[in-house]
PDB file of C-alpha atoms in Angstrom:
ATOM      1  CA  MET E   1      13.499 168.727 -21.241  1.00  0.00           C
ATOM      2  CA  SER E   2      13.472 172.519 -21.473  1.00  0.00           C
ATOM      3  CA  GLN E   3      15.095 173.200 -18.090  1.00  0.00           C
ATOM      4  CA  SER E   4      18.709 172.338 -17.467  1.00  0.00           C
ATOM      5  CA  LEU E   5      19.628 169.956 -14.691  1.00  0.00           C
ATOM      6  CA  PRO E   6      20.535 171.289 -11.244  1.00  0.00           C
ATOM      7  CA  THR E   7      24.290 171.504 -10.703  1.00  0.00           C
ATOM      8  CA  VAL E   8      26.190 169.700  -7.967  1.00  0.00           C
ATOM      9  CA  LEU E   9      29.814 170.238  -7.021  1.00  0.00           C
ATOM     10  CA  VAL E  10      31.349 167.145  -5.407  1.00  0.00           C
ATOM     11  CA  VAL E  11      34.409 168.000  -3.310  1.00  0.00           C
ATOM     12  CA  ASP E  12      36.374 164.960  -2.152  1.00  0.00           C
ATOM     13  CA  ASP E  13      40.099 164.276  -2.066  1.00  0.00           C
ATOM     14  CA  GLU E  14      39.521 160.601  -2.982  1.00  0.00           C
ATOM     15  CA  VAL E  15      39.123 160.199  -6.736  1.00  0.00           C
ATOM     16  CA  ARG E  16      37.202 156.924  -6.323  1.00  0.00           C
ATOM     17  CA  SER E  17      34.661 158.683  -4.101  1.00  0.00           C
ATOM     18  CA  GLN E  18      34.314 161.470  -6.673  1.00  0.00           C
ATOM     19  CA  GLU E  19      33.679 158.964  -9.459  1.00  0.00           C
ATOM     20  CA  ALA E  20      31.188 156.901  -7.440  1.00  0.00           C
ATOM     21  CA  LEU E  21      29.262 160.055  -6.553  1.00  0.00           C
ATOM     22  CA  ARG E  22      29.393 161.269 -10.172  1.00  0.00           C
ATOM     23  CA  ARG E  23      28.015 157.963 -11.490  1.00  0.00           C
ATOM     24  CA  THR E  24      25.196 158.041  -8.936  1.00  0.00           C
ATOM     25  CA  LEU E  25      24.223 161.647  -9.619  1.00  0.00           C
ATOM     26  CA  GLU E  26      24.937 162.297 -13.303  1.00  0.00           C
ATOM     27  CA  GLU E  27      21.546 161.172 -14.588  1.00  0.00           C
ATOM     28  CA  ASP E  28      19.695 163.747 -12.477  1.00  0.00           C
ATOM     29  CA  PHE E  29      22.322 166.486 -12.044  1.00  0.00           C
ATOM     30  CA  THR E  30      25.116 168.259 -13.865  1.00  0.00           C
ATOM     31  CA  VAL E  31      28.104 167.169 -11.781  1.00  0.00           C
ATOM     32  CA  PHE E  32      31.390 168.985 -11.245  1.00  0.00           C
ATOM     33  CA  THR E  33      34.156 167.453  -9.149  1.00  0.00           C
ATOM     34  CA  ALA E  34      37.093 168.863  -7.223  1.00  0.00           C
ATOM     35  CA  ALA E  35      39.779 167.167  -5.130  1.00  0.00           C
ATOM     36  CA  SER E  36      40.348 170.110  -2.773  1.00  0.00           C
ATOM     37  CA  ALA E  37      38.697 173.205  -1.354  1.00  0.00           C
ATOM     38  CA  GLU E  38      40.978 175.374  -3.489  1.00  0.00           C
ATOM     39  CA  ALA E  39      39.972 173.619  -6.719  1.00  0.00           C
ATOM     40  CA  ALA E  40      36.326 173.742  -5.652  1.00  0.00           C
ATOM     41  CA  ALA E  41      36.506 177.511  -5.074  1.00  0.00           C
ATOM     42  CA  VAL E  42      37.764 177.942  -8.654  1.00  0.00           C
ATOM     43  CA  ILE E  43      34.766 175.982  -9.949  1.00  0.00           C
ATOM     44  CA  MET E  44      32.368 177.942  -7.709  1.00  0.00           C
ATOM     45  CA  ALA E  45      33.699 181.204  -9.156  1.00  0.00           C
ATOM     46  CA  ARG E  46      33.275 179.917 -12.726  1.00  0.00           C
ATOM     47  CA  GLU E  47      30.024 177.911 -12.621  1.00  0.00           C
ATOM     48  CA  TRP E  48      26.562 178.452 -11.192  1.00  0.00           C
ATOM     49  CA  VAL E  49      26.465 175.678  -8.579  1.00  0.00           C
ATOM     50  CA  HIS E  50      23.194 174.850  -6.841  1.00  0.00           C
ATOM     51  CA  ILE E  51      24.452 172.212  -4.377  1.00  0.00           C
ATOM     52  CA  VAL E  52      27.882 171.605  -2.861  1.00  0.00           C
ATOM     53  CA  LEU E  53      28.456 168.054  -1.589  1.00  0.00           C
ATOM     54  CA  CYS E  54      31.702 168.197   0.363  1.00  0.00           C
ATOM     55  CA  ASP E  55      33.767 165.633   2.238  1.00  0.00           C
ATOM     56  CA  GLN E  56      34.569 166.778   5.784  1.00  0.00           C
ATOM     57  CA  ARG E  57      38.118 165.475   6.179  1.00  0.00           C
ATOM     58  CA  MET E  58      40.447 166.537   3.395  1.00  0.00           C
ATOM     59  CA  PRO E  59      44.038 167.790   3.265  1.00  0.00           C
ATOM     60  CA  GLY E  60      44.110 171.575   3.587  1.00  0.00           C
ATOM     61  CA  ALA E  61      40.692 172.998   4.392  1.00  0.00           C
ATOM     62  CA  SER E  62      38.047 170.833   6.039  1.00  0.00           C
ATOM     63  CA  GLY E  63      34.553 170.552   4.624  1.00  0.00           C
ATOM     64  CA  VAL E  64      33.205 172.909   7.296  1.00  0.00           C
ATOM     65  CA  GLN E  65      35.931 175.464   6.548  1.00  0.00           C
ATOM     66  CA  PHE E  66      35.234 175.348   2.810  1.00  0.00           C
ATOM     67  CA  LEU E  67      31.443 175.424   3.216  1.00  0.00           C
ATOM     68  CA  THR E  68      31.770 178.403   5.562  1.00  0.00           C
ATOM     69  CA  GLU E  69      33.561 180.199   2.710  1.00  0.00           C
ATOM     70  CA  VAL E  70      30.831 179.062   0.300  1.00  0.00           C
ATOM     71  CA  ARG E  71      28.191 180.429   2.681  1.00  0.00           C
ATOM     72  CA  GLU E  72      29.896 183.833   2.651  1.00  0.00           C
ATOM     73  CA  LYS E  73      30.688 184.078  -1.080  1.00  0.00           C
ATOM     74  CA  TRP E  74      27.889 182.016  -2.651  1.00  0.00           C
ATOM     75  CA  PRO E  75      25.083 181.983  -0.052  1.00  0.00           C
ATOM     76  CA  ASP E  76      22.466 180.583  -2.432  1.00  0.00           C
ATOM     77  CA  ALA E  77      24.300 177.255  -2.826  1.00  0.00           C
ATOM     78  CA  VAL E  78      22.818 174.491  -0.691  1.00  0.00           C
ATOM     79  CA  ARG E  79      25.648 173.032   1.394  1.00  0.00           C
ATOM     80  CA  ILE E  80      25.929 169.334   2.344  1.00  0.00           C
ATOM     81  CA  ILE E  81      28.729 167.530   4.170  1.00  0.00           C
ATOM     82  CA  ILE E  82      29.440 163.866   3.526  1.00  0.00           C
ATOM     83  CA  SER E  83      31.722 162.102   5.968  1.00  0.00           C
ATOM     84  CA  GLY E  84      32.699 158.756   7.377  1.00  0.00           C
ATOM     85  CA  TYR E  85      32.997 160.361  10.799  1.00  0.00           C
ATOM     86  CA  THR E  86      30.271 161.279  13.253  1.00  0.00           C
ATOM     87  CA  ASP E  87      32.236 163.782  15.301  1.00  0.00           C
ATOM     88  CA  SER E  88      29.565 165.897  16.986  1.00  0.00           C
ATOM     89  CA  GLU E  89      31.843 168.955  16.942  1.00  0.00           C
ATOM     90  CA  ASP E  90      32.084 168.702  13.136  1.00  0.00           C
ATOM     91  CA  ILE E  91      28.313 168.380  12.847  1.00  0.00           C
ATOM     92  CA  ILE E  92      27.655 171.350  15.146  1.00  0.00           C
ATOM     93  CA  ALA E  93      30.268 173.477  13.348  1.00  0.00           C
ATOM     94  CA  GLY E  94      28.720 172.487  10.028  1.00  0.00           C
ATOM     95  CA  ILE E  95      25.337 173.720  11.151  1.00  0.00           C
ATOM     96  CA  ASN E  96      26.460 176.850  12.983  1.00  0.00           C
ATOM     97  CA  GLU E  97      29.365 178.047  10.823  1.00  0.00           C
ATOM     98  CA  ALA E  98      28.655 176.650   7.375  1.00  0.00           C
ATOM     99  CA  GLY E  99      24.850 176.602   7.482  1.00  0.00           C
ATOM    100  CA  ILE E 100      24.748 173.080   6.096  1.00  0.00           C
ATOM    101  CA  TYR E 101      21.504 171.564   4.876  1.00  0.00           C
ATOM    102  CA  GLN E 102      22.505 167.968   5.698  1.00  0.00           C
ATOM    103  CA  TYR E 103      25.332 165.948   7.209  1.00  0.00           C
ATOM    104  CA  LEU E 104      25.445 162.621   5.347  1.00  0.00           C
ATOM    105  CA  LEU E 105      27.379 159.591   6.508  1.00  0.00           C
ATOM    106  CA  LYS E 106      29.606 157.309   4.474  1.00  0.00           C
ATOM    107  CA  PRO E 107      29.030 154.696   3.297  1.00  0.00           C
ATOM    108  CA  TRP E 108      26.048 156.261   1.582  1.00  0.00           C
ATOM    109  CA  GLN E 109      23.149 154.517  -0.113  1.00  0.00           C
ATOM    110  CA  PRO E 110      22.534 155.668  -3.719  1.00  0.00           C
ATOM    111  CA  GLU E 111      18.753 155.972  -3.313  1.00  0.00           C
ATOM    112  CA  GLN E 112      19.047 157.996  -0.108  1.00  0.00           C
ATOM    113  CA  LEU E 113      21.756 160.210  -1.592  1.00  0.00           C
ATOM    114  CA  LEU E 114      19.607 160.931  -4.647  1.00  0.00           C
ATOM    115  CA  LEU E 115      16.567 161.730  -2.488  1.00  0.00           C
ATOM    116  CA  THR E 116      18.630 164.084  -0.332  1.00  0.00           C
ATOM    117  CA  LEU E 117      20.117 165.897  -3.326  1.00  0.00           C
ATOM    118  CA  LYS E 118      16.775 166.146  -5.119  1.00  0.00           C
ATOM    119  CA  SER E 119      15.345 167.648  -1.942  1.00  0.00           C
ATOM    120  CA  ALA E 120      18.300 170.058  -1.768  1.00  0.00           C
ATOM    121  CA  ALA E 121      17.691 171.066  -5.404  1.00  0.00           C
ATOM    122  CA  ASN E 122      14.056 171.751  -4.514  1.00  0.00           C
ATOM    123  CA  VAL E 123      15.157 173.869  -1.533  1.00  0.00           C
ATOM    124  CA  TRP E 124      17.432 175.847  -3.885  1.00  0.00           C
ATOM    125  CA  ARG E 125      14.568 176.349  -6.358  1.00  0.00           C
ATOM    126  CA  LEU E 126      12.198 177.484  -3.591  1.00  0.00           C
ATOM    127  CA  GLN E 127      14.812 179.936  -2.258  1.00  0.00           C
ATOM    128  CA  GLN E 128      15.190 181.412  -5.742  1.00  0.00           C
ATOM    129  CA  ASN E 129      11.417 181.715  -6.169  1.00  0.00           C
ATOM    130  CA  ASN E 130      11.150 183.374  -2.755  1.00  0.00           C
ATOM    131  CA  GLN E 131      13.852 185.901  -3.632  1.00  0.00           C
ATOM    132  CA  ARG E 132      12.205 186.654  -6.986  1.00  0.00           C
ATOM    133  CA  LEU E 133       8.783 187.106  -5.393  1.00  0.00           C
ATOM    134  CA  SER E 134      10.237 189.349  -2.679  1.00  0.00           C
ATOM    135  CA  LEU E 135      11.810 191.572  -5.345  1.00  0.00           C
ATOM    136  CA  GLU E 136       8.561 191.669  -7.320  1.00  0.00           C
ATOM    137  CA  LEU E 137       6.614 192.583  -4.191  1.00  0.00           C
ATOM    138  CA  ARG E 138       9.033 195.382  -3.308  1.00  0.00           C
ATOM    139  CA  ALA E 139       8.808 196.711  -6.857  1.00  0.00           C
ATOM    140  CA  ALA E 140       5.004 196.492  -6.852  1.00  0.00           C
ATOM    141  CA  GLU E 141       4.505 198.201  -3.491  1.00  0.00           C
ATOM    142  CA  PRO E 142       4.779 201.838  -4.690  1.00  0.00           C
ATOM    143  CA  VAL E 143       2.574 201.124  -7.707  1.00  0.00           C
ATOM    144  CA  LEU E 144      -0.079 199.494  -5.535  1.00  0.00           C
ATOM    145  CA  ALA E 145       0.094 202.302  -2.969  1.00  0.00           C
ATOM    146  CA  SER E 146      -0.421 204.834  -5.756  1.00  0.00           C
ATOM    147  CA  LYS E 147      -3.448 202.930  -7.109  1.00  0.00           C
ATOM    148  CA  VAL E 148      -4.981 202.720  -3.643  1.00  0.00           C
ATOM    149  CA  GLU E 149      -4.456 206.452  -3.123  1.00  0.00           C
ATOM    150  CA  MET E 150      -6.069 207.255  -6.514  1.00  0.00           C
ATOM    151  CA  LYS E 151      -9.100 205.066  -5.705  1.00  0.00           C
ATOM    152  CA  TYR E 152      -9.386 206.642  -2.269  1.00  0.00           C
ATOM    153  CA  GLU E 153      -9.351 210.141  -3.795  1.00  0.00           C
ATOM    154  CA  ARG E 154     -11.964 209.120  -6.397  1.00  0.00           C
ATOM    155  CA  VAL E 155     -14.287 207.685  -3.722  1.00  0.00           C
ATOM    156  CA  LYS E 156     -13.882 210.872  -1.636  1.00  0.00           C
ATOM    157  CA  ARG E 157     -14.826 212.991  -4.681  1.00  0.00           C
ATOM    158  CA  GLU E 158     -17.790 210.795  -5.620  1.00  0.00           C
ATOM    159  CA  LEU E 159     -19.149 210.912  -2.086  1.00  0.00           C
ATOM    160  CA  GLY E 160     -18.429 214.621  -1.726  1.00  0.00           C
ATOM    161  CA  LEU E 161     -16.031 214.100   1.170  1.00  0.00           C
ATOM    162  CA  ASP E 162     -13.157 216.120  -0.239  1.00  0.00           C
ATOM    163  CA  GLY E 163     -13.745 219.262   1.573  1.00  0.00           C
TER     164      GLY E 163
END
């Protein structure tokens, strides 16, 4: 395959959860793992991460707190919370503060997790394409305006409307 796999950063303070998620995802994604928000931030600064899959309840920073930082520093990363808790305040904060793409519940089903992360990788790819096309359009605008002006002037001359 010519393209590299999308990258996922799994942030969970439970090593067994990290390993289970890694085993589920490693065939379709390049997987990095971190046991804390601090360790995850180091990886984010070093690697190009497409998706961050973060536990909500961890010692130190919560998932929402860390993903809010990710949103500010690495806004292109698609942010997902995974939690065993359905606290509506956490979910609302995740959406409003961290701009999360999904709030997944533990225990998770491998097939559903893979579908969600593949969808997140597609969202990331579409965002990148949109940004690239926006830049190309902005760069093309003056060139196109110039071409239109030249054609307009030529038509005016050919029809004898220039004066």
